[in-house]
């Protein structure tokens, strides 16, 4: 039955529908994995930052960086939803009824919105990364050079592994946006070549 459907569709539509379904699923799952890992790390970071603030040792740059990273992560979740919409569009393109198939204009519009979501998310994530790296640089510059003197009450002045963990979560978010943007641009190329 599937072979009958394939023969009734024009080859260009069949190729575009397959590209939307396959690329949508690949983009969806890669982004889900990266978003879940980043979410867990940033959730842990929020708890830790709350404890640091209560102790009076939080760095303002870290808080702003984590907030922007969270906004970038929210954009990844929108992008995940949008990748699933690519899968649904691929299914609709395979419809036997030509009137139910979306027009190329609708597909291009969907792709443009996907590009916009990825670009805004990347921008927010990059700003968050800059704030986090600036915060880490400030901590590193304030550390005593040469022989290290440990001051027990002032542990937050040192760069900790936890700080690098937040940067890793931000980098995962940035990679998720890159995957989304790459997939969307590839689909746009596929649609334009048909």
PDB file of N, CA and C in Angstrom, residues 67-147:
ATOM      1  N   UNK A  67      20.530  33.157  34.078  1.00  0.00           N
ATOM      2  CA  UNK A  67      19.208  33.597  33.629  1.00  0.00           C
ATOM      3  C   UNK A  67      19.132  33.619  32.105  1.00  0.00           C
ATOM      4  N   UNK A  68      20.145  34.168  31.451  1.00  0.00           N
ATOM      5  CA  UNK A  68      20.154  34.180  29.987  1.00  0.00           C
ATOM      6  C   UNK A  68      20.274  32.766  29.421  1.00  0.00           C
ATOM      7  N   UNK A  69      21.037  31.916  30.093  1.00  0.00           N
ATOM      8  CA  UNK A  69      21.132  30.516  29.664  1.00  0.00           C
ATOM      9  C   UNK A  69      19.776  29.825  29.785  1.00  0.00           C
ATOM     10  N   UNK A  70      19.020  30.156  30.820  1.00  0.00           N
ATOM     11  CA  UNK A  70      17.670  29.591  30.970  1.00  0.00           C
ATOM     12  C   UNK A  70      16.756  30.057  29.844  1.00  0.00           C
ATOM     13  N   UNK A  71      16.844  31.333  29.475  1.00  0.00           N
ATOM     14  CA  UNK A  71      16.034  31.828  28.356  1.00  0.00           C
ATOM     15  C   UNK A  71      16.423  31.115  27.063  1.00  0.00           C
ATOM     16  N   UNK A  72      17.729  30.885  26.868  1.00  0.00           N
ATOM     17  CA  UNK A  72      18.183  30.128  25.705  1.00  0.00           C
ATOM     18  C   UNK A  72      17.666  28.702  25.731  1.00  0.00           C
ATOM     19  N   UNK A  73      17.602  28.109  26.930  1.00  0.00           N
ATOM     20  CA  UNK A  73      17.087  26.747  27.076  1.00  0.00           C
ATOM     21  C   UNK A  73      15.591  26.688  26.774  1.00  0.00           C
ATOM     22  N   UNK A  74      14.863  27.702  27.192  1.00  0.00           N
ATOM     23  CA  UNK A  74      13.434  27.767  26.863  1.00  0.00           C
ATOM     24  C   UNK A  74      13.262  27.820  25.346  1.00  0.00           C
ATOM     25  N   UNK A  75      14.125  28.574  24.678  1.00  0.00           N
ATOM     26  CA  UNK A  75      14.076  28.631  23.218  1.00  0.00           C
ATOM     27  C   UNK A  75      14.380  27.266  22.600  1.00  0.00           C
ATOM     28  N   UNK A  76      15.239  26.461  23.246  1.00  0.00           N
ATOM     29  CA  UNK A  76      15.509  25.105  22.740  1.00  0.00           C
ATOM     30  C   UNK A  76      14.232  24.275  22.806  1.00  0.00           C
ATOM     31  N   UNK A  77      13.462  24.423  23.873  1.00  0.00           N
ATOM     32  CA  UNK A  77      12.217  23.659  23.964  1.00  0.00           C
ATOM     33  C   UNK A  77      11.224  24.083  22.883  1.00  0.00           C
ATOM     34  N   UNK A  78      11.167  25.366  22.543  1.00  0.00           N
ATOM     35  CA  UNK A  78      10.356  25.804  21.405  1.00  0.00           C
ATOM     36  C   UNK A  78      10.883  25.180  20.110  1.00  0.00           C
ATOM     37  N   UNK A  79      12.198  25.122  19.993  1.00  0.00           N
ATOM     38  CA  UNK A  79      12.816  24.546  18.807  1.00  0.00           C
ATOM     39  C   UNK A  79      12.541  23.045  18.704  1.00  0.00           C
ATOM     40  N   UNK A  80      12.488  22.366  19.831  1.00  0.00           N
ATOM     41  CA  UNK A  80      12.141  20.943  19.833  1.00  0.00           C
ATOM     42  C   UNK A  80      10.723  20.750  19.309  1.00  0.00           C
ATOM     43  N   UNK A  81       9.818  21.588  19.791  1.00  0.00           N
ATOM     44  CA  UNK A  81       8.440  21.542  19.295  1.00  0.00           C
ATOM     45  C   UNK A  81       8.420  21.802  17.788  1.00  0.00           C
ATOM     46  N   UNK A  82       9.231  22.751  17.346  1.00  0.00           N
ATOM     47  CA  UNK A  82       9.256  23.101  15.926  1.00  0.00           C
ATOM     48  C   UNK A  82       9.823  21.947  15.098  1.00  0.00           C
ATOM     49  N   UNK A  83      10.805  21.228  15.605  1.00  0.00           N
ATOM     50  CA  UNK A  83      11.338  20.058  14.900  1.00  0.00           C
ATOM     51  C   UNK A  83      10.262  18.991  14.751  1.00  0.00           C
ATOM     52  N   UNK A  84       9.423  18.832  15.772  1.00  0.00           N
ATOM     53  CA  UNK A  84       8.324  17.880  15.668  1.00  0.00           C
ATOM     54  C   UNK A  84       7.314  18.336  14.617  1.00  0.00           C
ATOM     55  N   UNK A  85       7.141  19.648  14.494  1.00  0.00           N
ATOM     56  CA  UNK A  85       6.252  20.165  13.438  1.00  0.00           C
ATOM     57  C   UNK A  85       6.790  19.825  12.056  1.00  0.00           C
ATOM     58  N   UNK A  86       8.115  19.754  11.908  1.00  0.00           N
ATOM     59  CA  UNK A  86       8.692  19.340  10.623  1.00  0.00           C
ATOM     60  C   UNK A  86       8.282  17.904  10.303  1.00  0.00           C
ATOM     61  N   UNK A  87       8.283  17.052  11.324  1.00  0.00           N
ATOM     62  CA  UNK A  87       7.871  15.664  11.133  1.00  0.00           C
ATOM     63  C   UNK A  87       6.410  15.611  10.687  1.00  0.00           C
ATOM     64  N   UNK A  88       5.568  16.391  11.356  1.00  0.00           N
ATOM     65  CA  UNK A  88       4.143  16.419  10.994  1.00  0.00           C
ATOM     66  C   UNK A  88       3.937  16.964   9.586  1.00  0.00           C
ATOM     67  N   UNK A  89       4.711  17.964   9.209  1.00  0.00           N
ATOM     68  CA  UNK A  89       4.607  18.510   7.860  1.00  0.00           C
ATOM     69  C   UNK A  89       5.012  17.454   6.830  1.00  0.00           C
ATOM     70  N   UNK A  90       6.059  16.696   7.136  1.00  0.00           N
ATOM     71  CA  UNK A  90       6.468  15.610   6.246  1.00  0.00           C
ATOM     72  C   UNK A  90       5.364  14.586   6.065  1.00  0.00           C
ATOM     73  N   UNK A  91       4.650  14.296   7.120  1.00  0.00           N
ATOM     74  CA  UNK A  91       3.519  13.351   7.023  1.00  0.00           C
ATOM     75  C   UNK A  91       2.397  13.938   6.189  1.00  0.00           C
ATOM     76  N   UNK A  92       2.111  15.213   6.385  1.00  0.00           N
ATOM     77  CA  UNK A  92       1.042  15.866   5.603  1.00  0.00           C
ATOM     78  C   UNK A  92       1.405  15.946   4.120  1.00  0.00           C
ATOM     79  N   UNK A  93       2.689  16.091   3.832  1.00  0.00           N
ATOM     80  CA  UNK A  93       3.116  16.144   2.434  1.00  0.00           C
ATOM     81  C   UNK A  93       2.878  14.818   1.713  1.00  0.00           C
ATOM     82  N   UNK A  94       2.826  13.736   2.445  1.00  0.00           N
ATOM     83  CA  UNK A  94       2.615  12.411   1.844  1.00  0.00           C
ATOM     84  C   UNK A  94       1.144  12.084   1.660  1.00  0.00           C
ATOM     85  N   UNK A  95       0.271  13.023   1.941  1.00  0.00           N
ATOM     86  CA  UNK A  95      -1.167  12.799   1.814  1.00  0.00           C
ATOM     87  C   UNK A  95      -1.535  12.506   0.358  1.00  0.00           C
ATOM     88  N   UNK A  96      -2.477  11.584   0.176  1.00  0.00           N
ATOM     89  CA  UNK A  96      -2.957  11.267  -1.178  1.00  0.00           C
ATOM     90  C   UNK A  96      -3.717  12.440  -1.776  1.00  0.00           C
ATOM     91  N   UNK A  97      -4.433  13.148  -0.935  1.00  0.00           N
ATOM     92  CA  UNK A  97      -5.237  14.279  -1.397  1.00  0.00           C
ATOM     93  C   UNK A  97      -4.328  15.502  -1.545  1.00  0.00           C
ATOM     94  N   UNK A  98      -4.165  15.963  -2.757  1.00  0.00           N
ATOM     95  CA  UNK A  98      -3.266  17.096  -3.027  1.00  0.00           C
ATOM     96  C   UNK A  98      -3.748  18.374  -2.344  1.00  0.00           C
ATOM     97  N   UNK A  99      -5.043  18.498  -2.099  1.00  0.00           N
ATOM     98  CA  UNK A  99      -5.560  19.714  -1.453  1.00  0.00           C
ATOM     99  C   UNK A  99      -5.184  19.771   0.030  1.00  0.00           C
ATOM    100  N   UNK A 100      -4.880  18.610   0.620  1.00  0.00           N
ATOM    101  CA  UNK A 100      -4.486  18.573   2.033  1.00  0.00           C
ATOM    102  C   UNK A 100      -2.998  18.800   2.228  1.00  0.00           C
ATOM    103  N   UNK A 101      -2.233  18.709   1.152  1.00  0.00           N
ATOM    104  CA  UNK A 101      -0.799  18.934   1.251  1.00  0.00           C
ATOM    105  C   UNK A 101      -0.519  20.424   1.424  1.00  0.00           C
ATOM    106  N   UNK A 102       0.405  20.760   2.309  1.00  0.00           N
ATOM    107  CA  UNK A 102       0.769  22.177   2.456  1.00  0.00           C
ATOM    108  C   UNK A 102       1.490  22.678   1.204  1.00  0.00           C
ATOM    109  N   UNK A 103       1.329  23.949   0.954  1.00  0.00           N
ATOM    110  CA  UNK A 103       1.988  24.544  -0.211  1.00  0.00           C
ATOM    111  C   UNK A 103       3.465  24.772   0.098  1.00  0.00           C
ATOM    112  N   UNK A 104       4.284  24.918  -0.940  1.00  0.00           N
ATOM    113  CA  UNK A 104       5.698  25.235  -0.697  1.00  0.00           C
ATOM    114  C   UNK A 104       5.864  26.531   0.097  1.00  0.00           C
ATOM    115  N   UNK A 105       4.969  27.470  -0.102  1.00  0.00           N
ATOM    116  CA  UNK A 105       5.020  28.735   0.641  1.00  0.00           C
ATOM    117  C   UNK A 105       4.826  28.487   2.137  1.00  0.00           C
ATOM    118  N   UNK A 106       3.893  27.581   2.485  1.00  0.00           N
ATOM    119  CA  UNK A 106       3.671  27.244   3.897  1.00  0.00           C
ATOM    120  C   UNK A 106       4.898  26.557   4.498  1.00  0.00           C
ATOM    121  N   UNK A 107       5.521  25.677   3.732  1.00  0.00           N
ATOM    122  CA  UNK A 107       6.713  24.986   4.220  1.00  0.00           C
ATOM    123  C   UNK A 107       7.857  25.968   4.448  1.00  0.00           C
ATOM    124  N   UNK A 108       8.050  26.896   3.519  1.00  0.00           N
ATOM    125  CA  UNK A 108       9.112  27.885   3.659  1.00  0.00           C
ATOM    126  C   UNK A 108       8.831  28.801   4.854  1.00  0.00           C
ATOM    127  N   UNK A 109       7.574  29.159   5.055  1.00  0.00           N
ATOM    128  CA  UNK A 109       7.218  30.001   6.206  1.00  0.00           C
ATOM    129  C   UNK A 109       7.514  29.274   7.519  1.00  0.00           C
ATOM    130  N   UNK A 110       7.205  27.992   7.574  1.00  0.00           N
ATOM    131  CA  UNK A 110       7.501  27.186   8.765  1.00  0.00           C
ATOM    132  C   UNK A 110       9.011  27.146   9.018  1.00  0.00           C
ATOM    133  N   UNK A 111       9.785  27.015   7.960  1.00  0.00           N
ATOM    134  CA  UNK A 111      11.240  26.980   8.091  1.00  0.00           C
ATOM    135  C   UNK A 111      11.795  28.338   8.530  1.00  0.00           C
ATOM    136  N   UNK A 112      11.225  29.408   8.027  1.00  0.00           N
ATOM    137  CA  UNK A 112      11.689  30.743   8.441  1.00  0.00           C
ATOM    138  C   UNK A 112      11.453  30.975   9.928  1.00  0.00           C
ATOM    139  N   UNK A 113      10.314  30.534  10.422  1.00  0.00           N
ATOM    140  CA  UNK A 113      10.042  30.673  11.855  1.00  0.00           C
ATOM    141  C   UNK A 113      11.029  29.814  12.659  1.00  0.00           C
ATOM    142  N   UNK A 114      11.336  28.620  12.158  1.00  0.00           N
ATOM    143  CA  UNK A 114      12.323  27.765  12.822  1.00  0.00           C
ATOM    144  C   UNK A 114      13.692  28.419  12.879  1.00  0.00           C
ATOM    145  N   UNK A 115      14.090  29.080  11.797  1.00  0.00           N
ATOM    146  CA  UNK A 115      15.367  29.799  11.786  1.00  0.00           C
ATOM    147  C   UNK A 115      15.353  30.923  12.809  1.00  0.00           C
ATOM    148  N   UNK A 116      14.253  31.655  12.874  1.00  0.00           N
ATOM    149  CA  UNK A 116      14.134  32.756  13.835  1.00  0.00           C
ATOM    150  C   UNK A 116      14.230  32.252  15.275  1.00  0.00           C
ATOM    151  N   UNK A 117      13.556  31.157  15.580  1.00  0.00           N
ATOM    152  CA  UNK A 117      13.620  30.586  16.931  1.00  0.00           C
ATOM    153  C   UNK A 117      15.059  30.207  17.282  1.00  0.00           C
ATOM    154  N   UNK A 118      15.738  29.557  16.351  1.00  0.00           N
ATOM    155  CA  UNK A 118      17.125  29.132  16.607  1.00  0.00           C
ATOM    156  C   UNK A 118      18.060  30.325  16.762  1.00  0.00           C
ATOM    157  N   UNK A 119      17.892  31.333  15.941  1.00  0.00           N
ATOM    158  CA  UNK A 119      18.781  32.497  16.006  1.00  0.00           C
ATOM    159  C   UNK A 119      18.584  33.276  17.311  1.00  0.00           C
ATOM    160  N   UNK A 120      17.346  33.473  17.713  1.00  0.00           N
ATOM    161  CA  UNK A 120      17.081  34.181  18.973  1.00  0.00           C
ATOM    162  C   UNK A 120      17.617  33.358  20.146  1.00  0.00           C
ATOM    163  N   UNK A 121      17.380  32.052  20.122  1.00  0.00           N
ATOM    164  CA  UNK A 121      17.900  31.187  21.183  1.00  0.00           C
ATOM    165  C   UNK A 121      19.419  31.198  21.239  1.00  0.00           C
ATOM    166  N   UNK A 122      20.064  31.171  20.070  1.00  0.00           N
ATOM    167  CA  UNK A 122      21.535  31.234  20.039  1.00  0.00           C
ATOM    168  C   UNK A 122      22.029  32.558  20.609  1.00  0.00           C
ATOM    169  N   UNK A 123      21.362  33.643  20.253  1.00  0.00           N
ATOM    170  CA  UNK A 123      21.773  34.955  20.751  1.00  0.00           C
ATOM    171  C   UNK A 123      21.674  35.015  22.277  1.00  0.00           C
ATOM    172  N   UNK A 124      20.560  34.571  22.822  1.00  0.00           N
ATOM    173  CA  UNK A 124      20.396  34.573  24.279  1.00  0.00           C
ATOM    174  C   UNK A 124      21.436  33.683  24.955  1.00  0.00           C
ATOM    175  N   UNK A 125      21.678  32.520  24.367  1.00  0.00           N
ATOM    176  CA  UNK A 125      22.646  31.591  24.940  1.00  0.00           C
ATOM    177  C   UNK A 125      24.065  32.143  24.861  1.00  0.00           C
ATOM    178  N   UNK A 126      24.391  32.796  23.749  1.00  0.00           N
ATOM    179  CA  UNK A 126      25.716  33.407  23.627  1.00  0.00           C
ATOM    180  C   UNK A 126      25.908  34.531  24.640  1.00  0.00           C
ATOM    181  N   UNK A 127      24.879  35.366  24.829  1.00  0.00           N
ATOM    182  CA  UNK A 127      24.975  36.416  25.853  1.00  0.00           C
ATOM    183  C   UNK A 127      25.138  35.802  27.237  1.00  0.00           C
ATOM    184  N   UNK A 128      24.399  34.718  27.511  1.00  0.00           N
ATOM    185  CA  UNK A 128      24.546  34.023  28.782  1.00  0.00           C
ATOM    186  C   UNK A 128      25.949  33.464  28.952  1.00  0.00           C
ATOM    187  N   UNK A 129      26.491  32.895  27.882  1.00  0.00           N
ATOM    188  CA  UNK A 129      27.848  32.369  27.931  1.00  0.00           C
ATOM    189  C   UNK A 129      28.876  33.461  28.181  1.00  0.00           C
ATOM    190  N   UNK A 130      28.672  34.619  27.557  1.00  0.00           N
ATOM    191  CA  UNK A 130      29.603  35.734  27.769  1.00  0.00           C
ATOM    192  C   UNK A 130      29.568  36.199  29.227  1.00  0.00           C
ATOM    193  N   UNK A 131      28.373  36.273  29.801  1.00  0.00           N
ATOM    194  CA  UNK A 131      28.257  36.680  31.203  1.00  0.00           C
ATOM    195  C   UNK A 131      28.911  35.639  32.123  1.00  0.00           C
ATOM    196  N   UNK A 132      28.709  34.367  31.821  1.00  0.00           N
ATOM    197  CA  UNK A 132      29.309  33.314  32.649  1.00  0.00           C
ATOM    198  C   UNK A 132      30.832  33.330  32.550  1.00  0.00           C
ATOM    199  N   UNK A 133      31.348  33.459  31.336  1.00  0.00           N
ATOM    200  CA  UNK A 133      32.798  33.498  31.156  1.00  0.00           C
ATOM    201  C   UNK A 133      33.375  34.758  31.801  1.00  0.00           C
ATOM    202  N   UNK A 134      32.681  35.882  31.686  1.00  0.00           N
ATOM    203  CA  UNK A 134      33.140  37.104  32.355  1.00  0.00           C
ATOM    204  C   UNK A 134      33.191  36.937  33.853  1.00  0.00           C
ATOM    205  N   UNK A 135      32.198  36.268  34.399  1.00  0.00           N
ATOM    206  CA  UNK A 135      32.174  35.999  35.835  1.00  0.00           C
ATOM    207  C   UNK A 135      33.344  35.106  36.247  1.00  0.00           C
ATOM    208  N   UNK A 136      33.598  34.072  35.454  1.00  0.00           N
ATOM    209  CA  UNK A 136      34.719  33.178  35.749  1.00  0.00           C
ATOM    210  C   UNK A 136      36.059  33.899  35.619  1.00  0.00           C
ATOM    211  N   UNK A 137      36.172  34.767  34.628  1.00  0.00           N
ATOM    212  CA  UNK A 137      37.408  35.534  34.467  1.00  0.00           C
ATOM    213  C   UNK A 137      37.626  36.444  35.670  1.00  0.00           C
ATOM    214  N   UNK A 138      36.538  37.082  36.133  1.00  0.00           N
ATOM    215  CA  UNK A 138      36.646  37.933  37.318  1.00  0.00           C
ATOM    216  C   UNK A 138      37.116  37.145  38.535  1.00  0.00           C
ATOM    217  N   UNK A 139      36.560  35.945  38.720  1.00  0.00           N
ATOM    218  CA  UNK A 139      36.995  35.101  39.838  1.00  0.00           C
ATOM    219  C   UNK A 139      38.459  34.701  39.684  1.00  0.00           C
ATOM    220  N   UNK A 140      38.850  34.336  38.464  1.00  0.00           N
ATOM    221  CA  UNK A 140      40.223  33.895  38.231  1.00  0.00           C
ATOM    222  C   UNK A 140      41.213  35.032  38.477  1.00  0.00           C
ATOM    223  N   UNK A 141      40.849  36.252  38.083  1.00  0.00           N
ATOM    224  CA  UNK A 141      41.748  37.390  38.284  1.00  0.00           C
ATOM    225  C   UNK A 141      41.869  37.781  39.752  1.00  0.00           C
ATOM    226  N   UNK A 142      40.844  37.495  40.548  1.00  0.00           N
ATOM    227  CA  UNK A 142      40.874  37.828  41.971  1.00  0.00           C
ATOM    228  C   UNK A 142      41.588  36.788  42.821  1.00  0.00           C
ATOM    229  N   UNK A 143      41.847  35.623  42.239  1.00  0.00           N
ATOM    230  CA  UNK A 143      42.546  34.592  42.997  1.00  0.00           C
ATOM    231  C   UNK A 143      43.997  35.006  43.205  1.00  0.00           C
ATOM    232  N   UNK A 144      44.521  34.731  44.385  1.00  0.00           N
ATOM    233  CA  UNK A 144      45.934  35.048  44.614  1.00  0.00           C
ATOM    234  C   UNK A 144      46.823  34.204  43.713  1.00  0.00           C
ATOM    235  N   UNK A 145      47.811  34.844  43.134  1.00  0.00           N
ATOM    236  CA  UNK A 145      48.751  34.150  42.247  1.00  0.00           C
ATOM    237  C   UNK A 145      49.935  33.640  43.064  1.00  0.00           C
ATOM    238  N   UNK A 146      50.609  32.663  42.537  1.00  0.00           N
ATOM    239  CA  UNK A 146      51.761  32.103  43.254  1.00  0.00           C
ATOM    240  C   UNK A 146      51.300  31.100  44.284  1.00  0.00           C
ATOM    241  N   UNK A 147      51.733  31.276  45.504  1.00  0.00           N
ATOM    242  CA  UNK A 147      51.310  30.358  46.557  1.00  0.00           C
ATOM    243  C   UNK A 147      49.888  30.716  46.967  1.00  0.00           C
TER     244      UNK A 147
END
